[in-house]
mmCIF file of C-alpha atoms in Angstrom:
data_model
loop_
_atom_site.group_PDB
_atom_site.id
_atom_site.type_symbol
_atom_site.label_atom_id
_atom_site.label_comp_id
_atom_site.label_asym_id
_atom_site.label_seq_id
_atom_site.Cartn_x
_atom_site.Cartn_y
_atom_site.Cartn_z
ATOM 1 C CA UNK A 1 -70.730 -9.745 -24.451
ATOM 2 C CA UNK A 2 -69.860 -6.597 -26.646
ATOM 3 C CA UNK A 3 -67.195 -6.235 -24.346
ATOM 4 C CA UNK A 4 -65.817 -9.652 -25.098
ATOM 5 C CA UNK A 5 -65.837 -8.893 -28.585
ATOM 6 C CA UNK A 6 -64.729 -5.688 -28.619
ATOM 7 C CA UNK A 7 -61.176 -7.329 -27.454
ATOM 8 C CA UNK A 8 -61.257 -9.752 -30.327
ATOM 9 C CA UNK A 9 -59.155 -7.304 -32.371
ATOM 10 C CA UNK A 10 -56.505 -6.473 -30.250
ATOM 11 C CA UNK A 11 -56.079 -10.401 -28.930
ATOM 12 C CA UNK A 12 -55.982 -11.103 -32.847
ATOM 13 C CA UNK A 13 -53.403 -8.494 -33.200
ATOM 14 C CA UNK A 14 -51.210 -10.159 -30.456
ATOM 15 C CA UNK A 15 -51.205 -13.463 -31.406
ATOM 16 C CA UNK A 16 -50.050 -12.316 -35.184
ATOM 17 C CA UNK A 17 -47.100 -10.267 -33.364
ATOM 18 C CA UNK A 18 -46.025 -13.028 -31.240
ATOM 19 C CA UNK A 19 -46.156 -15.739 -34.603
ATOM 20 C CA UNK A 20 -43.949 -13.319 -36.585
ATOM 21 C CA UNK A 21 -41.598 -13.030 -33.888
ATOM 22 C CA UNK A 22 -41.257 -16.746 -33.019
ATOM 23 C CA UNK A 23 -40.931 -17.133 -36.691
ATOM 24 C CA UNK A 24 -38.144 -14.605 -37.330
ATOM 25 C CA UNK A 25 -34.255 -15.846 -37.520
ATOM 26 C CA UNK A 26 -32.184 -14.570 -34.722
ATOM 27 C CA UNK A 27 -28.851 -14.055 -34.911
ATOM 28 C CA UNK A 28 -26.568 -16.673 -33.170
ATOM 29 C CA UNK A 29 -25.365 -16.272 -30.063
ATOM 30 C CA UNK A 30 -21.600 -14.405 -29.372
ATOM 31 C CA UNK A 31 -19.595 -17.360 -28.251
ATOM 32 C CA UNK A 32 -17.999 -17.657 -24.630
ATOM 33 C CA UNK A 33 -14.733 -17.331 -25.511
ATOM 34 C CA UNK A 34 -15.343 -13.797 -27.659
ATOM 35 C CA UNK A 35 -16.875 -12.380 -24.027
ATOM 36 C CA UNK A 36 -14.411 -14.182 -21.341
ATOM 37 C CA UNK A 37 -11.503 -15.461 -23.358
ATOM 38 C CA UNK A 38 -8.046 -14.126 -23.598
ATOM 39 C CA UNK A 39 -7.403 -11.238 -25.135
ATOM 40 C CA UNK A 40 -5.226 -11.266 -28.948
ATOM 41 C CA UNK A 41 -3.109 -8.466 -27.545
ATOM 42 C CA UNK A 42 -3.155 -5.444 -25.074
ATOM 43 C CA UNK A 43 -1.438 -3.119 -23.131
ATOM 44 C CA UNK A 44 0.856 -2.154 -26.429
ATOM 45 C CA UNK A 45 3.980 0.099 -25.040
ATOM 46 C CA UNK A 46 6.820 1.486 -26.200
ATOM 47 C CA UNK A 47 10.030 1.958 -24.391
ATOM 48 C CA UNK A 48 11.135 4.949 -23.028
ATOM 49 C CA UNK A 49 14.084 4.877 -25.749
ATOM 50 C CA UNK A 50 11.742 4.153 -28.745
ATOM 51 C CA UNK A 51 13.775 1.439 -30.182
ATOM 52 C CA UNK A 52 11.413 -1.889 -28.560
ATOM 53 C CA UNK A 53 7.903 -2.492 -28.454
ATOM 54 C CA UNK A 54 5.845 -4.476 -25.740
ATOM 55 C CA UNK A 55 2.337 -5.940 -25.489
ATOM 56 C CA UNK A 56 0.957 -8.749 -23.550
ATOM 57 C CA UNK A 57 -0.607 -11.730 -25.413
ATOM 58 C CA UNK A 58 -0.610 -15.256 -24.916
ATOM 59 C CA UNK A 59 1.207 -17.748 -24.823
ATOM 60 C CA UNK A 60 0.542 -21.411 -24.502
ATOM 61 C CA UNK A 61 -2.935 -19.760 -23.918
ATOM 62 C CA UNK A 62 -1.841 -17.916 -21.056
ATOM 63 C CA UNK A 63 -1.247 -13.887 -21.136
ATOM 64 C CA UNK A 64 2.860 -13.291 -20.813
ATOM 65 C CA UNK A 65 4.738 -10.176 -22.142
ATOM 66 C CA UNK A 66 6.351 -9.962 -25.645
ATOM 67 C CA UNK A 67 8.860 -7.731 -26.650
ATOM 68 C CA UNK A 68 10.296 -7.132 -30.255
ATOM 69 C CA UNK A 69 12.385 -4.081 -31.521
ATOM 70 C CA UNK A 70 10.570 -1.753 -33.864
ATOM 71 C CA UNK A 71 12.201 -1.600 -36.754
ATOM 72 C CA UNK A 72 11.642 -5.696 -37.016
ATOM 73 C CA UNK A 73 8.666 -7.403 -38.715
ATOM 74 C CA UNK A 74 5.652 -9.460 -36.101
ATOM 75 C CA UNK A 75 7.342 -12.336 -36.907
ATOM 76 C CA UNK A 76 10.533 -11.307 -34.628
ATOM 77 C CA UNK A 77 8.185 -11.066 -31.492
ATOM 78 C CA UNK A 78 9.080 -13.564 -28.284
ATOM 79 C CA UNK A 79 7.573 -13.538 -25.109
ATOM 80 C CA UNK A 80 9.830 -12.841 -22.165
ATOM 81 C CA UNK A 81 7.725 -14.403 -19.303
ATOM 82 C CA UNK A 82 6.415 -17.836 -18.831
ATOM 83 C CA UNK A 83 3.973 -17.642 -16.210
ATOM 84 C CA UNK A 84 1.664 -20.910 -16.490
ATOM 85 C CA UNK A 85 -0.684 -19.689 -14.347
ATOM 86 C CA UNK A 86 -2.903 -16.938 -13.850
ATOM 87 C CA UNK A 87 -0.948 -14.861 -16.519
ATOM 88 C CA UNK A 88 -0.091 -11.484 -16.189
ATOM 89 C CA UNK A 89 -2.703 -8.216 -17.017
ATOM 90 C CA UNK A 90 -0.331 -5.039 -16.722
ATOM 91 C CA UNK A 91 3.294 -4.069 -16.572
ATOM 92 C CA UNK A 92 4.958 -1.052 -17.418
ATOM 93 C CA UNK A 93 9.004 -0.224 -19.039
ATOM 94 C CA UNK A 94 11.897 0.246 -16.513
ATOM 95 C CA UNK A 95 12.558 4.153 -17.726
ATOM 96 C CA UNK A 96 16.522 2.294 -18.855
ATOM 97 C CA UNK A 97 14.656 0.650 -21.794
ATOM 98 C CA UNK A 98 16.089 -2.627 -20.865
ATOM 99 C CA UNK A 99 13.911 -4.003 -18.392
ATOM 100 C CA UNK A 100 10.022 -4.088 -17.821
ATOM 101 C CA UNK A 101 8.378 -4.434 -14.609
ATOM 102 C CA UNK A 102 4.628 -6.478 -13.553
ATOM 103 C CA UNK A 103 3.405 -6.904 -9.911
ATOM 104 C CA UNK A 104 1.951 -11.009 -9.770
ATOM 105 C CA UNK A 105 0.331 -12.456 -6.451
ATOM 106 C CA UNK A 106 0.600 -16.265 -6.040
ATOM 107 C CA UNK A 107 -2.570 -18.220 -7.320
ATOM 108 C CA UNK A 108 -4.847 -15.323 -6.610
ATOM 109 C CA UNK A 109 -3.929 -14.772 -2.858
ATOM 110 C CA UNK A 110 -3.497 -11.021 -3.600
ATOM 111 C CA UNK A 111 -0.614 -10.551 -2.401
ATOM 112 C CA UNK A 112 1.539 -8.978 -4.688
ATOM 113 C CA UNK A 113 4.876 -9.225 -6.146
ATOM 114 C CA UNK A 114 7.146 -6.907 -8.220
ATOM 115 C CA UNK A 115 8.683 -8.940 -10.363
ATOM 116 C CA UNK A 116 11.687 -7.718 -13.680
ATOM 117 C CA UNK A 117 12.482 -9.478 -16.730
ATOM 118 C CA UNK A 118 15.367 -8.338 -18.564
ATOM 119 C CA UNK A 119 13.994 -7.530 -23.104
ATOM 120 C CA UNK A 120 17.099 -9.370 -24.064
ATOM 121 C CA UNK A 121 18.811 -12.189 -24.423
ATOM 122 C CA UNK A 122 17.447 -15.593 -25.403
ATOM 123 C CA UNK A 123 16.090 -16.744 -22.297
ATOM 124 C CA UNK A 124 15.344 -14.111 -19.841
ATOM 125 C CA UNK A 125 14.828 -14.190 -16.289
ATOM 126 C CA UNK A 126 12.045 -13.439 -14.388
ATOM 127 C CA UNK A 127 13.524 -11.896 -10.887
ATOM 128 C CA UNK A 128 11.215 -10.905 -7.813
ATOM 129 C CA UNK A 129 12.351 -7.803 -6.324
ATOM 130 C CA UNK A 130 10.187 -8.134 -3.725
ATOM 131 C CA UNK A 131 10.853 -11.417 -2.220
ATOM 132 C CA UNK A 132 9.162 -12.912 1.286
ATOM 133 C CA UNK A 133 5.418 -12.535 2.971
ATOM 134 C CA UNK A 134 4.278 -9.550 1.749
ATOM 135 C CA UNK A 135 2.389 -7.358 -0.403
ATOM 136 C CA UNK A 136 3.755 -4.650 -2.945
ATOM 137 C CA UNK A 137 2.342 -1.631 -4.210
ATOM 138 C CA UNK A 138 3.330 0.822 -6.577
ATOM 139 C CA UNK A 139 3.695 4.615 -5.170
ATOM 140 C CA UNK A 140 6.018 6.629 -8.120
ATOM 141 C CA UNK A 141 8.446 6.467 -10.467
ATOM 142 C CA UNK A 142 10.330 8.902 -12.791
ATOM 143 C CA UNK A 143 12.629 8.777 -15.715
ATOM 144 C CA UNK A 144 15.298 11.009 -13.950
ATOM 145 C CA UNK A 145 16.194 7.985 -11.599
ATOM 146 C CA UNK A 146 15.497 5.470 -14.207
ATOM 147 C CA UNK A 147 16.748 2.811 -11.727
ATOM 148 C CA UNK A 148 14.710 3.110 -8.517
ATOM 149 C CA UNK A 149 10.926 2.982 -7.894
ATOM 150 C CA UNK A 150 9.265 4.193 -4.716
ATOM 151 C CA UNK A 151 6.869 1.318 -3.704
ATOM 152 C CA UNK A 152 4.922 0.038 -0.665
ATOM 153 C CA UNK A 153 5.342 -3.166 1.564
ATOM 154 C CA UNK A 154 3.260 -4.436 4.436
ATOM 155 C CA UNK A 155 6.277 -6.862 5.388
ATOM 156 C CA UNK A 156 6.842 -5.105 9.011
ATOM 157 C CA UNK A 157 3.048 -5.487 9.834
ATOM 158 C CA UNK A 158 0.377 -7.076 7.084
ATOM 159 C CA UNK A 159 -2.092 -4.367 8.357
ATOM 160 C CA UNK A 160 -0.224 -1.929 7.058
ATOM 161 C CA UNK A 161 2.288 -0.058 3.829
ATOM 162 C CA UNK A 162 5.627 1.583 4.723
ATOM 163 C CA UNK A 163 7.134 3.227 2.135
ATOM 164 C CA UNK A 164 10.492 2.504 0.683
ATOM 165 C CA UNK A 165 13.059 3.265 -1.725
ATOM 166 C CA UNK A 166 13.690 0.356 -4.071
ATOM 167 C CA UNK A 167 17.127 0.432 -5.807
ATOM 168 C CA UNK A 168 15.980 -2.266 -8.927
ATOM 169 C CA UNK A 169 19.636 -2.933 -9.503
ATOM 170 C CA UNK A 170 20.729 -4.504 -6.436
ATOM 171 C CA UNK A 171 16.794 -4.934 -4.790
ATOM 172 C CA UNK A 172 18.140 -2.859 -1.587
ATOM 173 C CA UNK A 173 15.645 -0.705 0.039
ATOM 174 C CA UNK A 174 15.406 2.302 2.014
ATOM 175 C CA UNK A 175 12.599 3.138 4.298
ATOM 176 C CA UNK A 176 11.664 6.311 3.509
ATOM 177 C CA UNK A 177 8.103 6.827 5.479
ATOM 178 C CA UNK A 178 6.633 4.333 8.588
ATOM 179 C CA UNK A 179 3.451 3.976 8.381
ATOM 180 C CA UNK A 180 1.725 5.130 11.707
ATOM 181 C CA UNK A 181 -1.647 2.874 11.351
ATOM 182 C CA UNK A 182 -4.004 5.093 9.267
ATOM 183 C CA UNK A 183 -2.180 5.939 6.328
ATOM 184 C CA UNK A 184 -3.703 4.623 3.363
ATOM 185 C CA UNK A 185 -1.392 5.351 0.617
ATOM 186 C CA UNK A 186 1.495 7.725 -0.124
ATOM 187 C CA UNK A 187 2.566 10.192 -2.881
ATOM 188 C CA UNK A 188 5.682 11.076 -3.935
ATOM 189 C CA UNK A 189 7.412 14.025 -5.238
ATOM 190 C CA UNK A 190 9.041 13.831 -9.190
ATOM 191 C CA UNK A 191 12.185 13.498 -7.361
ATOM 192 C CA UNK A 192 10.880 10.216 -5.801
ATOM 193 C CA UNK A 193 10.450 11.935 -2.249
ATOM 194 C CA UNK A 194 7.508 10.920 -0.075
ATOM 195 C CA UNK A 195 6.157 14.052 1.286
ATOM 196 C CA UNK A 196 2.268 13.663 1.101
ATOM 197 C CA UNK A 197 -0.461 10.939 2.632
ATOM 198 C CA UNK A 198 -4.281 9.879 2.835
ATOM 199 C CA UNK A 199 -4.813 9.004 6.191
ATOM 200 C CA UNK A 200 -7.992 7.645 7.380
ATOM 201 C CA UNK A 201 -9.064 8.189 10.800
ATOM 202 C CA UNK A 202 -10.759 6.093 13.607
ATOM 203 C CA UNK A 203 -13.679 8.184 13.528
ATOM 204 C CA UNK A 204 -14.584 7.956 9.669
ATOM 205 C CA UNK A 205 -12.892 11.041 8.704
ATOM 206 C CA UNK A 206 -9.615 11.723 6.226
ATOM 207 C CA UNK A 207 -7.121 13.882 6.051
ATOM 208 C CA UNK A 208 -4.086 14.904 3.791
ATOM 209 C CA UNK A 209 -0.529 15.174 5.708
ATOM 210 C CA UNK A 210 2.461 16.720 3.854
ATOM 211 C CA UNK A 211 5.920 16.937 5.198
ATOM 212 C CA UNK A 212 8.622 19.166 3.394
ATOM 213 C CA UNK A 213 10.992 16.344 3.140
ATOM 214 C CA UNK A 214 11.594 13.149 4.571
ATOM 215 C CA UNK A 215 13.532 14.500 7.221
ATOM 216 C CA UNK A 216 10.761 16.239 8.423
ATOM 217 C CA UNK A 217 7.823 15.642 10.536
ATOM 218 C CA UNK A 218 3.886 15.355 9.034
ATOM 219 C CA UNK A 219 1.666 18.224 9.254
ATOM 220 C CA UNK A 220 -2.062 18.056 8.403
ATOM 221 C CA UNK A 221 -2.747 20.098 5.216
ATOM 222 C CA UNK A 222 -6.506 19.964 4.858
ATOM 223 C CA UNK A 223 -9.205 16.981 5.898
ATOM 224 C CA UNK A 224 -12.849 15.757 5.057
ATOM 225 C CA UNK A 225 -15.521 15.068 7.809
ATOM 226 C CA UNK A 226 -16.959 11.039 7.986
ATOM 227 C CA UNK A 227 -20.088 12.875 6.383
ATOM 228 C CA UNK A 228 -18.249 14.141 3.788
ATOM 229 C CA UNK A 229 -15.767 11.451 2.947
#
């Protein structure tokens, strides 16, 4: 019995604690769209020539890019893609200032596109550079060849990326490094060489392979056991 009532108190003590706190005002809760709506704007970048600025927003409540010079007021802003869809999360400037680039897949099937819209003119268009079955990745690219991009296609076989040489003028590429089967991506030089690679091996471990140019063959350069990796 004295134990009983010795827990009188605290039990009190509770039930006052818990009455406050069903009592109190809480604030409301942060709507849906706040957490998993669109963006206003992201990805703000200026081009390599610092006259235009670009951001992706959206429009007709999709994300597209917008462009507008910098000297103009918000008002002046357009967007330069249309994409109904899926919209588009990340792009980057084409070092001439006058085009940017975005990789898109097709209704989420992941397999990527690198598509160019031209910052001018009143209706641009949208061109894929990387046209057919396929999936595109970006390796390099460097403002001294403000016209090419080094990128990686699994057209030959979907297991795996060969590297090539994309001229974004004319879309002609150059294959520049076959993949052998356990390469998992490339790196190239600042001159837009391919001369190093992650391979992966059969038996869990990696390795690094550098060649001195793209004439040359692969050597190993240093690797990581399957216990280390």
């Amino acid at each position: 019995m004295l134990l009983a009532m010795n827990k009188l108190p605290l039990l009190f003590a509770i039930f006052l604690l818990s009455a406050s706190a069903a009592s109190r005002d809480f604030p409301a809760l942060i709507p849906r769209a706040v957490l998993f709506g669109n963006p206003e704007r992201i990805l703000p970048q200026v081009s390599p020539d610092g006259t235009m600025l670009a951001w992706i927003a959206p429009a007709h409540a999709v994300l597209n890019i917008w462009v507008r010079e910098i000297d103009k007021p918000a008002a002046a802003a357009r967007a330069i893609t249309a994409d109904p869809k899926r919209g588009i999360r990340d792009f980057f400037w084409q070092y001439d200032s006058k085009h940017v680039i975005y990789l898109q897949d097709h209704d989420g099937d992941e397999n990527w596109h690198l598509y160019q819209v031209p910052v001018s003119g009143s209706t641009p268009q949208v061109r894929d550079l990387t046209p057919g079955k396929l999936q595109a990745r970006i390796i390099a690219r460097s403002p001294d060849f403000p016209d090419h991009v080094v990128i990686a296609l699994n057209e030959r076989d979907a297991r795996f990326h060969d590297a090539y040489l994309l001229d974004l003028n004319t879309v002609e590429r150059k294959l520049v490094a076959r993949n052998p089967g356990d390469i998992e991506y490339y790196i190239a030089d600042k001159k837009l060489h391919v001369r190093a690679a992650l391979a992966r091996l059969k038996d869990g471990s990696a390795e690094i392979r550098v060649r001195d140019n793209e004439q040359s063959p692969w050597r190993r350069l240093t690797g990581w056991s399957a216990d280390e990796v």
